[in-house]
Amino acid sequence: MEILRTAPNPWGQEVLVGVAWDLLWAAAIAGFLFVVGHHLYVWIMAPKAEKSAAGPAPDIPERVERHSSASRTFHWLMAATMLTLLVTAFFPVIGVQFAWVTIHWIAGIVLTLLIIYHIIHATTKQDLWSVWTGAKEMRQAFESIGKFLRRQPAKEERSGKYPLDQRAYHNAVTLVSVGVIVTGILMMFGVDTWFWASNPYFLSDSTWGLVFVLHGLCGVGLVTMVIAHIYFAIRPEKRWMTRSMIKGWITREEYLEHYDPDLWKLGTEPAGAELAEGSASSADPDGVVPA
Amino acid sequence: MALIGQDISPPDLRAKVTGRARYAEDFRAEGMVFAKLLLSPMPHARVRSVDASRALAMPGVLGILRAAEVNQPDAPGEAALTDEPKYVGEPILALAAVDETTAADAIEAIDIDLEPLPFAIDPLDSLRPGGSNARLEGNVMRLGESGREWEDLKWPQAEFDAAEAEGRLPMGEPTDEWDHGDLDAAFADADYVLEDTIVHQSLTHHPMEPRSSMAYWEDGRCYLYGSTQSTQRAHQAIAGQLDLEPDELVFVGQYCGGGFGSKIAGVPIYQVTALLAKKIQRPVMMRINRYEENYIGRARPGFQAWTKMGFRSDGKITGIDLYIIQDHGPYGRSGDYNTAGAVTDLMYQPDAMRFRGLTLYTNTPPRAAQRAPGGAQIVAMLEPLVDKAARELGIDRVEIRKINAPTHDSEFGPQRITTTSAFVREAIDAGAAQFDWAGKQALSGQRNGTKVTGVGVGLSPYVGGSSGFDGLLLIRPDGTLYIHQGIGNLGTHSMADTARAAADELGLEWDDCAVIWGDSSQHHPYSSVQAGSQTIHAHTRANYAAALDMKRKLQEVAAAALGGSASAYQVGGARVSGPGGSMSFAQAAERAIAMGGEYSGEALPEDINDYTRGSATQLAGQGLMGVARDNFSHEGSTWSWVVGFAVVELDTETGDVRIVDYTGSADCGVVVHPRSLAAQIHGGSVQGFGQARSQKWVFDPKWGVPFAHRLYTARPPGILDVPLSMDWAAAGEPDPQTPIGAKGIGEPPVGAGSAAVTSAIADALGGRCLCRIPLTTDVILAELEGRAQPHALTEIHS
Amino acid sequence: MSDAEITTETPTGHSRRTFIKGVIATGAVVSSSSHLFRARSLSASAAVRASMPRMISLDVNGVSRSVDVMPQETLAMTLRYKLGLTGTKLGCDRAECGACTVLVDGVSHYACSMLTNTVRDRSVTTIEGLESADGTLHPVQQAVIDEGGFQCAFCAPGFIMSMVALTNENPEPTREETAEALSGNLCRCGDYNKILNSAMRAAEYARRMV
Amino acid sequence: MAVIRDMMPAFELFQPTSVDEALDVLERHDNTWVLAGGLDSMDWFKDRIKRPDVVVELGSVSELSGIRVSGDGLEIGAMTSLRDVAASEEVRSRFGILAQAAAEVATPQIRNQGTLGGNLIQDTRCWYYRGGWPCYRAGGNICYAGTPRSMNREHAVTGQSRCVAVNGADTAGALVALGAQMMVRNPGGERVYEAEDFFIGPEIDIQRMTVLEPGDLLTHVRIPGDWAGARFYWEKVRDRKSWDWALASVAAAIVESNGTIERARIAVNGVAPTPVRLTDVEDLVQGMPANDDTGMAAGELATRGFKPLRHNDYKVPLARNLVRRAVRGDAA
């Protein structure tokens, strides 16, 4: 499989020009294989997890608000731009032709603005750390993996508002998104926009190559991640989360079943909520709860 | 009837129309293999390493030749292969393989590591503070104590700023300067003074035949088949480049598919063919394709110029101040800009003139003389300005040229020399009459729908002859006069036409003569290069001198055989007749062989060139030989003139221009071959049309890579770009400084064609001179629409 | 000087022997041409599918000749390097200059830019095919000679073939139509005026012959 | 890394005799190339930039050649030579602009060999792209012709989208103006495109000039009778009168009654990556007199929003004036 593409520059020197589109197929296949593999795993061989005992829940309302309407709006806007970006980026590659460039860069700008909003919102209004993985989460992860490897039935840990898998996913998405956004903004200098005419000599040809490679790699990575994300969003055992991202609330039972009230004290909305919904880390099958 | 002045059929014509004429690429040798070149992709670079192991391991690959294996002359000389390429397309190495596809595949398999070096494409960029130079040695050469010395010349930023503010050419310190007269007084004396910046492009010669060659070695001798303008001098030059004695090299160049100054003598790449053939011990064919020809095929240097001209109200030019920056390419030293100064002084005869200039090395393909080097550029640039003055002063445009034209004893140039003859006014009058200048003037400015007619006139002088070469004739016992011609055969027919001087003097019919040319093993005399319009002048003289020698010998041979005094014998009708009777040339040849000595070439004149001596020695004893150096007097500098008259139709909505009528009229002394003269006038003018209208170079400024490397991007004119029918005239006055009276004609028509068209376009635009050459559709349309020009006035490669 | 002398391969003289020893007259090399210009590039990619026969039969100047061609070989290369017909010139090899013009079924084509395989069942005429066996020139050739011909003449074979095509198609061309018909040929000597004169005369000669 | 020209790399050649056979060969092989007249293709091969393994030469597919009357219009096989298109009495008498456009392509020799289909689908002549630079169109990341310093005199003044190359097909504008349809076949069947949809710009696919994908064959061009005998205007402005592409060209079909324009179809080419149909102008001139005022208004509208590059500002007035003439009704 070809991973990177090079071409001779006008002086005959080989320079990077981008990722090979073989990678797109690889990413899609990886996403598909994960979905199939995970599904089979869950269906056939996943050890049953014990339900964690729900502690007393004196003041829990019938419906627990998990996502504010602002958060939900953000999430769905972001989902739309992300899908737009992916469709405009990759459909032409697979042979569906349409005028994608303008849509792509406008969607890219929308995404960038959303993320800037999100960062500001998260740092000022939300519990920034609720979605990041810290030492505790890492420990938890290692334990889970250990259990998995020993094929011990994992006791489902009740988590804070964002379970480990969501946190890990959020981090990965953050990394990759920053990658596409930064490179994407640089690439804006290569196209005519309403604000400036393109200047392809903004960067040297080899630097452009690197930018395109990074953009391509991150973009392709997003394909796999989005496939996994959508897959989990529609898995039966995760639908309550998906519903909460649509309607905003979870039931008291769901709250008690999945969360540790000490870790998610009601009344605070943690950061990253918009990003991490409905997913599970592909690296952590332990996070999976059979229906 | 004398042959001179008649239309005759050149001896090579049948071969040309049947396809039997063999040009360099038409030769084959047993076991012949093919060479290909690896060209530099960078405008300036250093070869760090070459790994040809993959290529050499390919089946059928026979070897490579590197720069170290060819002659490397001192800077600014050019080598055939280099490890420091100085323009995109410069050959770095050559490879031979059993067939061309394999050779091409093998070239691609060579791993070469190049270190990019700073480069300069536009001369002005190299003069800016901090601007990069085309060569590691510097960007200009200046005459110093020990000849030309390298210099890194930079002009102050203030000059560039001032120039930009004034919308003129930056003019810092030049390297060359001369003047005469009091320029300030001349301008003070003027009633009208104009001042303009004018730019002229560089353009590739693009002869139809690329410089392909074939070579093999046999018994220590090199046999080389190439294309050249000048066989004998090419033989000498190539032998020198290969470090061979002349008799160790056989050079064959019977036909030359065009040169226009690009194949004057030796062509550097021929060395590669010869050395590769020697190295791999196989005959090698180096087929040069059009893409390669664009790079290594030479080009005319471009000018970025500024001039100030003063005119009195009667049209007399009082003073000219001329400044030329020449775009030189990376090698050699082209004198075009200096010649342009001399041409300006000659044709306008100002009371005072100052010339300043310099030639800048750039990382663009090498320059060489191109038909009227320097002259063709400057007349096309200045003639529309003279029009502007004429219009301003209310003087007829033809008249103003006659007012300023030189006469025989007019001085010009830094050395204040004179010409051998200048029948300029006669040529102008002949042309004006033929063209009907007075009548056609009425068309000027006439509108037909969106088309407006412009009428133009352009005057163009150029050097038209040298002297001091040798003639070599032999009458063999078959009675035929063999005229050995060391000049080339590039289609001007001078190979045949100069031979007529001998035929006429000996009173022979053309059918009794044979021209020997194009093969060094056929023994040529020392000859002029067939360039710079030299040959008709130089070799009518040389052949005439040899014919006089032969005539004397015929008389003496006859007298010896038949009795009586030699001077009493007459030569004519292929016989020599006198008091003792008459003998045929055939008999005289037999007799001369028997007599030996100078008659059969056993004894030779002292003053002939060693090369001629060698050739004559080879021919000695085979017949009656006439051999002599041209010692006829030659006072002054020989110049020919062409005045072009053009009518153009300019479409005011598209900028499109059609040249609809053209007449060229020459002062080239005696007309030797009318049809050939017409072809020279028209052909040269057509090249001028291309120069004025369409041909140009384009380089990407960031990468230094050229784009006009195909014919369709270089845009030489086609048959639909010229008038359907063209006319010509000639003054026909003999030049007094040469016995036959003929001057060369190859050069001046180019400038005349170009200047007449630039003048006519300016006329169609109501007298507006755009000061840019070429005047392409976009330039004209931008002017008509009052929009910004596509490129800055001083930009030379866009 | 008579025409016959012009076409001798080499001028007379004692060095004639050297000349002939070293250089093979172009016509004589045909039978042994495969070593000059290989039938198949040695480095050609391996997979050979039998899409085309290697030996093909070409009808050139009325003679059927068998020749081994590569799939990517152009007619100009086959003519020049395999059949010894060097009258067809390569000026640009890019269908731009017209020096390689030949007639295929009587129609002018750039031989540099057509695959030899595409003319298998068609008749090709080159400059060498114009002259009759008895040495009589084609009216176009004669017209060119009578007008004083070309200058460097590297373009001449191509122009002459275009003129032949024109005289075949349009017996009474105007000067304008003639220029249009010759507009696919480039003459760098700029000798268009004389070329047009020649073509007009050629049309006249051709009319006279009919 | 070396740049080497003029010896074509080896390929396998197929010369099918039917469209089905051609499609079959295309389907069975990878890295294929369809050769019509071959003039554009051989440039690529000789430059060693395009290196197909398999070349399918269509000269023997007789069903692709010829001009026949179809309904009230014409159907022209894609392999019909430009010479035959230009000479066809049917084309000349009813669809004159196509004959004119075909007659002004390159040179007689090229028209003798070049085909209508080949002319339509020829690749752009951007010299950066043709020079083998790794530009967007060639699969890279930079439009070398679109930088502030680039040499882009012949490039696009409108419709640029990362790439600024222009469509160089003379017959394309004429066919757009005639409302022609392109018939495309692949093993899956036949598709029909309106001429103006057949050409696609870089905003849709930067590596192609038309909708044709590998495995597709343009088989026929169908010209409806709608514009037969209309007042046609064709003009191509170029640097040289032969062997040159248009700096800009215009093709127009206009139906007038009593000096008023009843309906019009106008296209310009050489100004954008595709031929540009001027529907706004067509609407504007409807019902207006065919004179210079209308022409000028049409020209101004046609070029509104043009974005010239550094060296091609002249194309704005050039295109404007060509449209102006077409509408005004100059004798072509």
PDB file of C-alpha atoms in Angstrom, chain B residues 9-23 25-32 34 58-60 98-102 105 204-210 216 218-219 221 223 225 252 254 256-258 260 285 287 290 371 482 490-491 493 510-517 519 521-523 618 622 675 679-680 682-684 686-687 695 710-712 716-720 722 724-726, chain C residues 1-16 18-19 21-26 29 35-38 40-44 70 72 77 80-81 86-94 96-99 127-128 130-131 135-137 141 144-157 159-160 175-176 178-180 182-183 185-196:
ATOM      1  CA  SER B   9      19.188  26.962 -60.438  1.00  0.00           C
ATOM      2  CA  PRO B  10      21.429  26.197 -57.488  1.00  0.00           C
ATOM      3  CA  PRO B  11      23.268  22.873 -57.910  1.00  0.00           C
ATOM      4  CA  ASP B  12      21.702  21.298 -54.845  1.00  0.00           C
ATOM      5  CA  LEU B  13      18.095  22.006 -55.679  1.00  0.00           C
ATOM      6  CA  ARG B  14      17.127  18.703 -57.209  1.00  0.00           C
ATOM      7  CA  ALA B  15      18.456  16.866 -54.179  1.00  0.00           C
ATOM      8  CA  LYS B  16      16.442  19.193 -51.985  1.00  0.00           C
ATOM      9  CA  VAL B  17      13.143  18.569 -53.752  1.00  0.00           C
ATOM     10  CA  THR B  18      13.548  14.819 -54.006  1.00  0.00           C
ATOM     11  CA  GLY B  19      14.514  14.213 -50.401  1.00  0.00           C
ATOM     12  CA  ARG B  20      17.974  13.062 -51.380  1.00  0.00           C
ATOM     13  CA  ALA B  21      19.714  16.010 -49.772  1.00  0.00           C
ATOM     14  CA  ARG B  22      21.310  14.550 -46.697  1.00  0.00           C
ATOM     15  CA  TYR B  23      21.331  16.556 -43.522  1.00  0.00           C
ATOM     16  CA  GLU B  25      20.610  13.139 -39.098  1.00  0.00           C
ATOM     17  CA  ASP B  26      20.218  11.384 -42.452  1.00  0.00           C
ATOM     18  CA  PHE B  27      23.585   9.649 -42.314  1.00  0.00           C
ATOM     19  CA  ARG B  28      23.904   6.090 -41.083  1.00  0.00           C
ATOM     20  CA  ALA B  29      26.937   4.067 -40.226  1.00  0.00           C
ATOM     21  CA  GLU B  30      27.237   0.394 -39.585  1.00  0.00           C
ATOM     22  CA  GLY B  31      26.712  -0.408 -35.922  1.00  0.00           C
ATOM     23  CA  MET B  32      25.443   3.098 -35.193  1.00  0.00           C
ATOM     24  CA  PHE B  34      22.242   6.599 -30.137  1.00  0.00           C
ATOM     25  CA  MET B  58      20.643  -1.738 -18.209  1.00  0.00           C
ATOM     26  CA  PRO B  59      20.975  -3.996 -21.220  1.00  0.00           C
ATOM     27  CA  GLY B  60      22.006  -2.066 -24.277  1.00  0.00           C
ATOM     28  CA  VAL B  98      21.894   0.675 -28.752  1.00  0.00           C
ATOM     29  CA  ASP B  99      18.615   2.421 -29.393  1.00  0.00           C
ATOM     30  CA  GLU B 100      17.047   5.693 -28.464  1.00  0.00           C
ATOM     31  CA  THR B 101      14.318   4.362 -26.221  1.00  0.00           C
ATOM     32  CA  THR B 102      16.871   2.507 -24.146  1.00  0.00           C
ATOM     33  CA  ASP B 105      15.084   5.062 -20.201  1.00  0.00           C
ATOM     34  CA  THR B 204      15.628  31.567 -29.986  1.00  0.00           C
ATOM     35  CA  HIS B 205      16.996  30.959 -33.474  1.00  0.00           C
ATOM     36  CA  HIS B 206      15.016  27.734 -33.951  1.00  0.00           C
ATOM     37  CA  PRO B 207      16.452  26.629 -37.282  1.00  0.00           C
ATOM     38  CA  MET B 208      14.312  23.905 -38.805  1.00  0.00           C
ATOM     39  CA  GLU B 209      17.123  21.418 -38.490  1.00  0.00           C
ATOM     40  CA  PRO B 210      18.156  20.863 -34.896  1.00  0.00           C
ATOM     41  CA  TYR B 216      32.629   7.570 -35.726  1.00  0.00           C
ATOM     42  CA  GLU B 218      38.371   4.941 -38.059  1.00  0.00           C
ATOM     43  CA  ASP B 219      42.139   4.547 -38.122  1.00  0.00           C
ATOM     44  CA  ARG B 221      40.531   9.734 -37.659  1.00  0.00           C
ATOM     45  CA  TYR B 223      34.419  11.376 -39.084  1.00  0.00           C
ATOM     46  CA  TYR B 225      28.517  14.670 -39.788  1.00  0.00           C
ATOM     47  CA  VAL B 252      30.815  16.620 -43.518  1.00  0.00           C
ATOM     48  CA  GLN B 254      26.693  19.349 -47.100  1.00  0.00           C
ATOM     49  CA  CYS B 256      22.478  23.017 -43.256  1.00  0.00           C
ATOM     50  CA  GLY B 257      18.848  23.198 -42.262  1.00  0.00           C
ATOM     51  CA  GLY B 258      19.092  26.777 -41.142  1.00  0.00           C
ATOM     52  CA  PHE B 260      20.668  32.211 -38.651  1.00  0.00           C
ATOM     53  CA  MET B 285      24.033   9.418 -33.601  1.00  0.00           C
ATOM     54  CA  ARG B 287      19.618  13.280 -32.409  1.00  0.00           C
ATOM     55  CA  ARG B 290      13.306  20.509 -30.612  1.00  0.00           C
ATOM     56  CA  ARG B 371      20.861  37.585 -38.156  1.00  0.00           C
ATOM     57  CA  TYR B 482      35.758  22.747 -59.964  1.00  0.00           C
ATOM     58  CA  LEU B 490      22.507  27.086 -45.598  1.00  0.00           C
ATOM     59  CA  GLY B 491      20.218  28.003 -48.412  1.00  0.00           C
ATOM     60  CA  HIS B 493      22.764  29.999 -52.433  1.00  0.00           C
ATOM     61  CA  TRP B 510      27.240  27.223 -65.555  1.00  0.00           C
ATOM     62  CA  ASP B 511      27.021  23.663 -66.894  1.00  0.00           C
ATOM     63  CA  ASP B 512      30.808  23.572 -67.249  1.00  0.00           C
ATOM     64  CA  CYS B 513      31.267  24.313 -63.565  1.00  0.00           C
ATOM     65  CA  ALA B 514      31.001  22.117 -60.515  1.00  0.00           C
ATOM     66  CA  VAL B 515      30.874  23.420 -57.025  1.00  0.00           C
ATOM     67  CA  ILE B 516      32.670  21.343 -54.422  1.00  0.00           C
ATOM     68  CA  TRP B 517      31.338  21.978 -50.950  1.00  0.00           C
ATOM     69  CA  ASP B 519      32.992  17.938 -46.965  1.00  0.00           C
ATOM     70  CA  SER B 521      37.853  15.664 -47.304  1.00  0.00           C
ATOM     71  CA  GLN B 522      37.038  17.461 -50.558  1.00  0.00           C
ATOM     72  CA  HIS B 523      39.587  20.191 -49.821  1.00  0.00           C
ATOM     73  CA  GLN B 618      46.130  17.567 -51.698  1.00  0.00           C
ATOM     74  CA  GLN B 622      45.172  16.835 -60.728  1.00  0.00           C
ATOM     75  CA  ARG B 675      15.571  35.501 -56.995  1.00  0.00           C
ATOM     76  CA  ALA B 679      14.320  35.360 -50.902  1.00  0.00           C
ATOM     77  CA  GLN B 680      16.827  36.944 -48.540  1.00  0.00           C
ATOM     78  CA  HIS B 682      11.574  38.459 -47.781  1.00  0.00           C
ATOM     79  CA  GLY B 683      12.868  35.667 -45.571  1.00  0.00           C
ATOM     80  CA  GLY B 684      14.788  38.011 -43.323  1.00  0.00           C
ATOM     81  CA  VAL B 686       9.551  37.443 -42.157  1.00  0.00           C
ATOM     82  CA  GLN B 687      11.895  36.658 -39.300  1.00  0.00           C
ATOM     83  CA  GLN B 695       8.161  35.415 -30.675  1.00  0.00           C
ATOM     84  CA  ARG B 710       8.125  24.494 -27.997  1.00  0.00           C
ATOM     85  CA  LEU B 711       7.544  26.016 -31.402  1.00  0.00           C
ATOM     86  CA  TYR B 712       3.968  26.800 -30.514  1.00  0.00           C
ATOM     87  CA  PRO B 716       7.844  31.833 -35.032  1.00  0.00           C
ATOM     88  CA  PRO B 717       5.643  33.186 -37.833  1.00  0.00           C
ATOM     89  CA  GLY B 718       3.756  30.831 -40.102  1.00  0.00           C
ATOM     90  CA  ILE B 719       2.630  31.326 -43.661  1.00  0.00           C
ATOM     91  CA  LEU B 720      -0.662  32.892 -42.543  1.00  0.00           C
ATOM     92  CA  VAL B 722       2.772  37.142 -43.415  1.00  0.00           C
ATOM     93  CA  LEU B 724       0.018  36.779 -49.199  1.00  0.00           C
ATOM     94  CA  SER B 725       2.380  38.449 -51.556  1.00  0.00           C
ATOM     95  CA  MET B 726       5.499  40.481 -50.969  1.00  0.00           C
TER      96      MET B 726
ATOM     97  CA  MET C   1      25.793  22.308 -63.859  1.00  0.00           C
ATOM     98  CA  SER C   2      23.467  19.479 -64.622  1.00  0.00           C
ATOM     99  CA  ASP C   3      21.027  18.037 -62.178  1.00  0.00           C
ATOM    100  CA  ALA C   4      22.519  14.599 -62.423  1.00  0.00           C
ATOM    101  CA  GLU C   5      25.686  15.703 -60.733  1.00  0.00           C
ATOM    102  CA  ILE C   6      23.818  17.169 -57.873  1.00  0.00           C
ATOM    103  CA  THR C   7      22.353  13.947 -56.732  1.00  0.00           C
ATOM    104  CA  THR C   8      25.519  11.944 -56.667  1.00  0.00           C
ATOM    105  CA  GLU C   9      26.000  10.872 -53.135  1.00  0.00           C
ATOM    106  CA  THR C  10      29.507  12.251 -52.889  1.00  0.00           C
ATOM    107  CA  PRO C  11      31.616  14.582 -54.905  1.00  0.00           C
ATOM    108  CA  THR C  12      34.464  13.072 -56.867  1.00  0.00           C
ATOM    109  CA  GLY C  13      37.941  12.774 -55.476  1.00  0.00           C
ATOM    110  CA  HIS C  14      40.292  10.285 -53.979  1.00  0.00           C
ATOM    111  CA  SER C  15      38.674  10.425 -50.592  1.00  0.00           C
ATOM    112  CA  ARG C  16      35.482   8.976 -51.976  1.00  0.00           C
ATOM    113  CA  THR C  18      36.914   6.589 -47.252  1.00  0.00           C
ATOM    114  CA  PHE C  19      33.538   8.157 -47.424  1.00  0.00           C
ATOM    115  CA  LYS C  21      33.553   2.782 -46.425  1.00  0.00           C
ATOM    116  CA  GLY C  22      32.335   4.695 -43.446  1.00  0.00           C
ATOM    117  CA  VAL C  23      28.874   5.727 -44.310  1.00  0.00           C
ATOM    118  CA  ILE C  24      26.131   3.610 -45.687  1.00  0.00           C
ATOM    119  CA  ALA C  25      23.940   5.214 -48.255  1.00  0.00           C
ATOM    120  CA  THR C  26      20.566   5.617 -46.661  1.00  0.00           C
ATOM    121  CA  VAL C  29      20.713  -0.009 -45.034  1.00  0.00           C
ATOM    122  CA  HIS C  35      20.585  -3.017 -35.165  1.00  0.00           C
ATOM    123  CA  LEU C  36      20.283   0.689 -35.818  1.00  0.00           C
ATOM    124  CA  PHE C  37      16.983   1.155 -34.211  1.00  0.00           C
ATOM    125  CA  ARG C  38      15.785  -1.815 -32.334  1.00  0.00           C
ATOM    126  CA  ARG C  40      11.716  -3.417 -29.245  1.00  0.00           C
ATOM    127  CA  SER C  41      13.214  -1.305 -26.599  1.00  0.00           C
ATOM    128  CA  LEU C  42      15.440  -3.466 -24.476  1.00  0.00           C
ATOM    129  CA  SER C  43      14.065  -1.991 -21.336  1.00  0.00           C
ATOM    130  CA  ALA C  44      10.423  -2.209 -22.282  1.00  0.00           C
ATOM    131  CA  MET C  70       7.206  -1.268 -31.699  1.00  0.00           C
ATOM    132  CA  GLN C  72       4.793   3.159 -29.682  1.00  0.00           C
ATOM    133  CA  MET C  77      10.835   6.833 -37.128  1.00  0.00           C
ATOM    134  CA  ARG C  80      13.669   7.172 -41.412  1.00  0.00           C
ATOM    135  CA  TYR C  81      15.301   4.455 -39.380  1.00  0.00           C
ATOM    136  CA  THR C  86      15.311   9.995 -44.752  1.00  0.00           C
ATOM    137  CA  GLY C  87      13.617  12.520 -47.001  1.00  0.00           C
ATOM    138  CA  THR C  88      10.942  12.788 -44.336  1.00  0.00           C
ATOM    139  CA  LYS C  89      12.523  15.156 -41.808  1.00  0.00           C
ATOM    140  CA  LEU C  90      12.123  15.523 -38.092  1.00  0.00           C
ATOM    141  CA  GLY C  91      12.060  19.211 -37.265  1.00  0.00           C
ATOM    142  CA  CYS C  92      10.132  19.171 -34.019  1.00  0.00           C
ATOM    143  CA  ASP C  93       8.763  15.640 -33.603  1.00  0.00           C
ATOM    144  CA  ARG C  94       5.645  17.293 -32.155  1.00  0.00           C
ATOM    145  CA  GLU C  96       4.248  21.550 -35.095  1.00  0.00           C
ATOM    146  CA  CYS C  97       6.634  22.192 -37.967  1.00  0.00           C
ATOM    147  CA  GLY C  98       5.434  19.955 -40.781  1.00  0.00           C
ATOM    148  CA  ALA C  99       8.870  18.801 -41.944  1.00  0.00           C
ATOM    149  CA  ILE C 127       8.927  12.692 -50.817  1.00  0.00           C
ATOM    150  CA  GLU C 128      10.915   9.793 -52.256  1.00  0.00           C
ATOM    151  CA  LEU C 130       7.044  11.537 -56.025  1.00  0.00           C
ATOM    152  CA  GLU C 131       9.671  11.139 -58.700  1.00  0.00           C
ATOM    153  CA  GLY C 135      13.580  10.366 -63.102  1.00  0.00           C
ATOM    154  CA  THR C 136      10.747  12.620 -64.169  1.00  0.00           C
ATOM    155  CA  LEU C 137       9.921  14.927 -61.358  1.00  0.00           C
ATOM    156  CA  GLN C 141       8.870  19.266 -57.606  1.00  0.00           C
ATOM    157  CA  VAL C 144       9.659  24.292 -56.998  1.00  0.00           C
ATOM    158  CA  ILE C 145      12.795  23.977 -59.066  1.00  0.00           C
ATOM    159  CA  ASP C 146      11.486  26.420 -61.626  1.00  0.00           C
ATOM    160  CA  GLU C 147      10.746  28.965 -58.913  1.00  0.00           C
ATOM    161  CA  GLY C 148      14.187  28.612 -57.382  1.00  0.00           C
ATOM    162  CA  GLY C 149      13.075  26.439 -54.569  1.00  0.00           C
ATOM    163  CA  PHE C 150      13.617  26.785 -50.914  1.00  0.00           C
ATOM    164  CA  GLN C 151      16.459  28.182 -48.876  1.00  0.00           C
ATOM    165  CA  CYS C 152      17.828  25.710 -46.332  1.00  0.00           C
ATOM    166  CA  ALA C 153      15.154  23.303 -47.577  1.00  0.00           C
ATOM    167  CA  PHE C 154      14.925  21.243 -44.419  1.00  0.00           C
ATOM    168  CA  CYS C 155      11.215  22.031 -44.545  1.00  0.00           C
ATOM    169  CA  ALA C 156      11.032  21.338 -48.287  1.00  0.00           C
ATOM    170  CA  PRO C 157       9.935  17.688 -48.255  1.00  0.00           C
ATOM    171  CA  PHE C 159       5.989  21.578 -47.854  1.00  0.00           C
ATOM    172  CA  ILE C 160       6.162  19.659 -51.097  1.00  0.00           C
ATOM    173  CA  ARG C 175      -3.210  32.159 -53.318  1.00  0.00           C
ATOM    174  CA  GLU C 176      -5.165  32.444 -50.100  1.00  0.00           C
ATOM    175  CA  THR C 178      -2.800  27.799 -50.981  1.00  0.00           C
ATOM    176  CA  ALA C 179      -1.466  29.608 -47.948  1.00  0.00           C
ATOM    177  CA  GLU C 180      -4.162  27.993 -45.835  1.00  0.00           C
ATOM    178  CA  LEU C 182       0.389  25.102 -46.401  1.00  0.00           C
ATOM    179  CA  SER C 183      -0.232  26.581 -42.964  1.00  0.00           C
ATOM    180  CA  ASN C 185       4.302  23.717 -42.418  1.00  0.00           C
ATOM    181  CA  LEU C 186       6.869  26.038 -40.975  1.00  0.00           C
ATOM    182  CA  CYS C 187       9.754  27.609 -42.872  1.00  0.00           C
ATOM    183  CA  ARG C 188      12.203  29.302 -40.563  1.00  0.00           C
ATOM    184  CA  CYS C 189      14.039  30.897 -43.457  1.00  0.00           C
ATOM    185  CA  GLY C 190      10.785  32.785 -43.924  1.00  0.00           C
ATOM    186  CA  ASP C 191      10.703  31.935 -47.610  1.00  0.00           C
ATOM    187  CA  TYR C 192       6.913  31.870 -47.714  1.00  0.00           C
ATOM    188  CA  ASN C 193       6.590  34.191 -50.674  1.00  0.00           C
ATOM    189  CA  LYS C 194       8.651  31.920 -52.881  1.00  0.00           C
ATOM    190  CA  ILE C 195       6.932  28.865 -51.475  1.00  0.00           C
ATOM    191  CA  LEU C 196       3.567  30.316 -52.392  1.00  0.00           C
TER     192      LEU C 196
END
